[in-house]
Coordinates of C-alpha atoms in Angstrom, one line a residue:
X51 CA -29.0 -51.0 -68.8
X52 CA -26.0 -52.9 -68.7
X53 CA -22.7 -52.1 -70.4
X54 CA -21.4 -53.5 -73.7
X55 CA -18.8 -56.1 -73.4
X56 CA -15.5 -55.1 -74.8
X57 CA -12.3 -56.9 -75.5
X58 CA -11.2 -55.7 -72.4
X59 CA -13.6 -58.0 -70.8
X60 CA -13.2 -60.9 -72.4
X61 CA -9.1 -60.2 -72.2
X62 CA -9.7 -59.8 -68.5
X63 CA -11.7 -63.0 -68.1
X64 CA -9.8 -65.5 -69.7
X65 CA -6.0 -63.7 -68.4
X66 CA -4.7 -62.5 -71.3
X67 CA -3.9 -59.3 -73.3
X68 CA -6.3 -57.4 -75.4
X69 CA -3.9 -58.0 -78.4
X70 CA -4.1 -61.7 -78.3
X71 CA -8.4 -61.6 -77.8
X72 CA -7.8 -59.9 -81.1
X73 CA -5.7 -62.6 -82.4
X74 CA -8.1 -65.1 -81.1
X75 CA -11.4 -63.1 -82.9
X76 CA -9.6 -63.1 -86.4
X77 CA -8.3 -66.7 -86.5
X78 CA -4.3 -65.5 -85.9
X79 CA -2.2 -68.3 -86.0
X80 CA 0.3 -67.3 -83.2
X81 CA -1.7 -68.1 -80.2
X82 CA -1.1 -71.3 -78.3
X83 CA -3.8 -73.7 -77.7
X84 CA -4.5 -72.7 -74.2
X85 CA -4.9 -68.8 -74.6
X86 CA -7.3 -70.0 -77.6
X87 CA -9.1 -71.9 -75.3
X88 CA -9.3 -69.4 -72.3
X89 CA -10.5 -66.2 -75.0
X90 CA -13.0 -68.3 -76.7
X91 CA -14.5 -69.5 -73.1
X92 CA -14.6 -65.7 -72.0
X93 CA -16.3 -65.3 -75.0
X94 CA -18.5 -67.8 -74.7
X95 CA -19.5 -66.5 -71.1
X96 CA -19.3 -62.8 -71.4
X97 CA -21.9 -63.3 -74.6
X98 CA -19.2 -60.5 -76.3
X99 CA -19.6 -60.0 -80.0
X100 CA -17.0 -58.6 -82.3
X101 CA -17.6 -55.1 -83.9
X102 CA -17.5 -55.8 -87.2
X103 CA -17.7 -52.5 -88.1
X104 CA -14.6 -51.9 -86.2
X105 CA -12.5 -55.2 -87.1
X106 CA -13.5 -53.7 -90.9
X107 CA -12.2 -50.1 -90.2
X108 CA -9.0 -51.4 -88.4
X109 CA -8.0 -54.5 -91.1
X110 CA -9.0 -52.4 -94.1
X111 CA -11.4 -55.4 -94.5
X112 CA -15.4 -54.5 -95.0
X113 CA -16.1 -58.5 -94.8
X114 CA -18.9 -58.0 -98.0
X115 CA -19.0 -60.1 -100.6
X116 CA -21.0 -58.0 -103.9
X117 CA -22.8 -60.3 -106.2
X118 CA -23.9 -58.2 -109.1
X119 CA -27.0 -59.3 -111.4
X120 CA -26.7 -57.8 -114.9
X121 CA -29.2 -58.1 -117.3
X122 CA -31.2 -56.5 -120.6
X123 CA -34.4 -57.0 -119.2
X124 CA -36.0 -56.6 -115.5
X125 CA -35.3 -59.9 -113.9
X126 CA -38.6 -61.6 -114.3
X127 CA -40.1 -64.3 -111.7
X128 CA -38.9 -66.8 -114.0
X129 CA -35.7 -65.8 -114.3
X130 CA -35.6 -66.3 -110.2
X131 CA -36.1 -70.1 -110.3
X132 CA -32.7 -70.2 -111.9
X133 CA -31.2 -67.2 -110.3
X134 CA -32.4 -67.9 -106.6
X135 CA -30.5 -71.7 -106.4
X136 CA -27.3 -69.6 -107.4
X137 CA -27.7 -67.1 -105.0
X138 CA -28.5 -69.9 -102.0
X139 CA -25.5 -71.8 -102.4
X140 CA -23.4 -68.2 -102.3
X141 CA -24.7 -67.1 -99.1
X142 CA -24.3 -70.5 -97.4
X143 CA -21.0 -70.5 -98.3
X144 CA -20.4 -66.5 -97.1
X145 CA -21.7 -67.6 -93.9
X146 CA -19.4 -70.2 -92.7
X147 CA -16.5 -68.0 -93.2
X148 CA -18.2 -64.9 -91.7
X149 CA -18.6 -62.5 -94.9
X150 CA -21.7 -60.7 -95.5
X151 CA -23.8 -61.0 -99.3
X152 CA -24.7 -57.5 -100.8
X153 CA -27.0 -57.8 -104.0
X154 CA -27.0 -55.2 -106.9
X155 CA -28.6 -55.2 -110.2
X156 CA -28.2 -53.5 -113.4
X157 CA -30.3 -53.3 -116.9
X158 CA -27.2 -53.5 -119.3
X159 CA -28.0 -51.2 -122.7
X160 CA -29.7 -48.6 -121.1
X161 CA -28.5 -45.2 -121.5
X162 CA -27.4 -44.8 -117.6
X163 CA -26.2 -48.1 -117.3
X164 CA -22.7 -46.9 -117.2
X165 CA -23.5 -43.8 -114.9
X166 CA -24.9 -46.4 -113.1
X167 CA -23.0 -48.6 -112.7
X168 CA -19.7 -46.6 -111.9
X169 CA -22.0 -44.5 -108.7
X170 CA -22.7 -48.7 -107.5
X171 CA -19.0 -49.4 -107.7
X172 CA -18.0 -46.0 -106.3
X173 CA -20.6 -46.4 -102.8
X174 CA -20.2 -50.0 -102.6
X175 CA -17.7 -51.5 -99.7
X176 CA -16.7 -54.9 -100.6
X177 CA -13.9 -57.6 -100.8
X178 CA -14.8 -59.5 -103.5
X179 CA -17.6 -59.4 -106.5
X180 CA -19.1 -61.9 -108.0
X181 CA -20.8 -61.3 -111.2
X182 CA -23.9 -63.2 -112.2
X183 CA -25.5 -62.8 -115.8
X184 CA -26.4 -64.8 -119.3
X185 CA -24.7 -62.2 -121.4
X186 CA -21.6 -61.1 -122.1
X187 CA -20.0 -58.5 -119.7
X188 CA -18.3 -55.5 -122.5
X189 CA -15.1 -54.3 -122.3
X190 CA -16.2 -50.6 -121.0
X191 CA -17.6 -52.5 -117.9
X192 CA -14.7 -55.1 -117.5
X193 CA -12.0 -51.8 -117.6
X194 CA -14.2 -50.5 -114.4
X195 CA -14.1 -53.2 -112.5
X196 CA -11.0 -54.1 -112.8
X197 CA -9.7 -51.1 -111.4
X198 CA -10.9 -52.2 -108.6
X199 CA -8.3 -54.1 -108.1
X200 CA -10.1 -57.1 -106.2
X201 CA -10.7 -60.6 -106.4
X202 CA -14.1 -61.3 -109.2
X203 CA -15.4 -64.3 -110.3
X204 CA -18.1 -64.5 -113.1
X205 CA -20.9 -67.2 -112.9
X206 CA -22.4 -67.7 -116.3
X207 CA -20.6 -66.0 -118.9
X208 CA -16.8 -65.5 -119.4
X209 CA -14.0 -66.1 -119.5
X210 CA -12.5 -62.7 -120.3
X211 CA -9.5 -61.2 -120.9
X212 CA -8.1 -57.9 -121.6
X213 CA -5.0 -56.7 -123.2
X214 CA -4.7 -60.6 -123.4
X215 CA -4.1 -60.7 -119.3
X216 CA -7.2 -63.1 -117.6
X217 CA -9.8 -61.6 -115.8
X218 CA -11.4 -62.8 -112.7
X219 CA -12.1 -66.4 -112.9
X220 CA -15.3 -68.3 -114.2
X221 CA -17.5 -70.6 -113.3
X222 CA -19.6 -71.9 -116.3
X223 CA -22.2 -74.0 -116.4
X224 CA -23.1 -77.2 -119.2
X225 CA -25.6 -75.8 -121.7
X226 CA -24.3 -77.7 -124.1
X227 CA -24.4 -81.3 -122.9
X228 CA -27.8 -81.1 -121.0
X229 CA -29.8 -79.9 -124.2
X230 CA -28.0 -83.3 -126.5
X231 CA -29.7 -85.6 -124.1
X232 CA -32.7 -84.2 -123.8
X233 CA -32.8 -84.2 -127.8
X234 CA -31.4 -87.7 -127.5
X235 CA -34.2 -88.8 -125.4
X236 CA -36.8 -87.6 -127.0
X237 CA -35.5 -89.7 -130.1
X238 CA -35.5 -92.5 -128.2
X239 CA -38.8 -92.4 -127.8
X240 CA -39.6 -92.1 -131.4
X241 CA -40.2 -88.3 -131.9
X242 CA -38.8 -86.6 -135.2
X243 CA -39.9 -83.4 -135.4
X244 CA -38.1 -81.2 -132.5
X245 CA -38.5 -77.8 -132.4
X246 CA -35.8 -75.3 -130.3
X247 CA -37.3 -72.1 -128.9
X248 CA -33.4 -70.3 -128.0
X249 CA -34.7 -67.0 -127.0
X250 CA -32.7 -63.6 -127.3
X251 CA -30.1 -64.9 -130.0
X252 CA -27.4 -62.7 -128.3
X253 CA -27.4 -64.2 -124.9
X254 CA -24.7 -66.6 -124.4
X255 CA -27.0 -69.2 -122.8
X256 CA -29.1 -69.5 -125.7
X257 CA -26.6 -69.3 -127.9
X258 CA -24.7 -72.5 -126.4
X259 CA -28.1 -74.1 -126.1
X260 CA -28.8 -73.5 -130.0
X261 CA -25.4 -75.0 -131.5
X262 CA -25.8 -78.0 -129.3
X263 CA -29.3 -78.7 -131.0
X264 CA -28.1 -78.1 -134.3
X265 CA -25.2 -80.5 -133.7

C-alpha cells in the first residue's frame, strides 16, 4: 500500500520549504507567484490533500459552519420545502470557501430545551452559527450563545440586541410585501371576500403576514 503524501512531498517536489506549502494550502498572501505556481503543480501531481483535521488543530480553526433549526414543533415535511432552499444556498456557498455545514435542531419550550441546548453548544466545534427559525430566539438562549463569542447570523427572525449592544446580524425576509400583492391581485380580479389563515399567532412570520392583510 503506498504511503500518504505529506507536505514534505509536495515541498520537495515543487523546491520549496514545508513552511511556504503551508502558506500556499491556506491562501497566505506572502508567497510570490512562482512558489505559488510550483506548490500548487506538486499538488496537483502528488494528488496530496490537506489534513483538515490538522490545519484545524494547528490554526485554532475547525472550518464548521453550525446552522441551528429551532422550532415549537417537529419540523414537518412542509416545513422542508421552505427550509431545504435555505439550507441549499448555505452549503453552496460553505463549499467554495472550503467550510463544512453541521445541522442541529431544537424543539424550543420543551422542558430540556435549555439542557439541551447548552450540551449542543458545549460538544459542538464550529466557527460560525447560523440560526434559522420563524420565532423569536429568548434572551436565556441569546446570553448562551453569545458567550461564544463567535460570528452568528439569524435568518428569519431578529434583529436582537442585549443590554442594548447588536447581536449577530440578520437576514430577514419580505412577509409583508408578498402577502399585499397577493391580496391586491386577487381584488383585481373581482374577489371580495378574503379570508387569512396566519397560523400559530406567536410566530413572527405569521404575525408579519397578518398585519400586512389587515392593512
Amino acid at each position: 500500500m503506498p504511503s500518504k503524501i505529506t507536505q514534505i512531498d509536495v515541498a520537495k517536489a515543487a523546491k520549496v520549504s514545508t513552511g511556504t506549502v503551508s502558506r500556499v494550502i491556506n491562501n497566505h498572501p506572502f508567497v510570490s507567484e512562482s512558489a505559488r505556481a510550483a506548490v500548487l503543480e506538486a499538488i496537483k501531481k502528488l494528488g496530496y490533500t490537506p489534513n483538515t483535521i490538522a490545519q484545524s488543530l494547528a490554526y485554532g480553526r475547525s472550518k464548521n459552519i453550525l446552522i441551528l433549526f429551532l422550532d415549537k414543533q417537529p419540523i414537518l415535511p412542509s416545513t422542508w420545502q421552505y427550509e431545504l432552499p435555505i439550507l441549499q444556498g448555505i452549503n453552496d456557498s460553505l463549499k467554495d470557501h472550503a467550510y463544512s455545514l453541521q445541522i442541529e435542531m431544537l424543539t424550543l419550550g420543551l422542558e430540556n430545551s435549555q439542557p439541551a441546548f447548552d450540551m449542543m453548544m458545549s460538544k459542538s466545534s464550529f466557527d460560525g452559527l447560523i440560526v434559522l427559525t420563524s420565532w423569536n430566539v429568548e434572551d436565556q438562549f441569546l446570553c448562551r450563545i453569545t458567550e461564544r463569542g463567535i460570528p452568528m447570523t439569524f435568518i428569519g427572525n431578529g434583529p436582537y440586541q442585549i443590554d442594548g449592544n447588536p447581536v449577530g446580524s440578520t437576514v430577514l425576509f419580505d412577509n409583508s410585501n408578498i402577502v399585499k400583492e397577493v391580496y391586491t391581485f386577487l381584488r383585481s380580479l373581482g374577489h371580495r371576500r378574503i379570508a387569512f389563515i396566519k397560523g400559530t399567532s406567536d410566530q413572527l412570520h405569521a404575525q408579519i403576514r397578518l398585519q400586512a392583510f389587515t392593512e
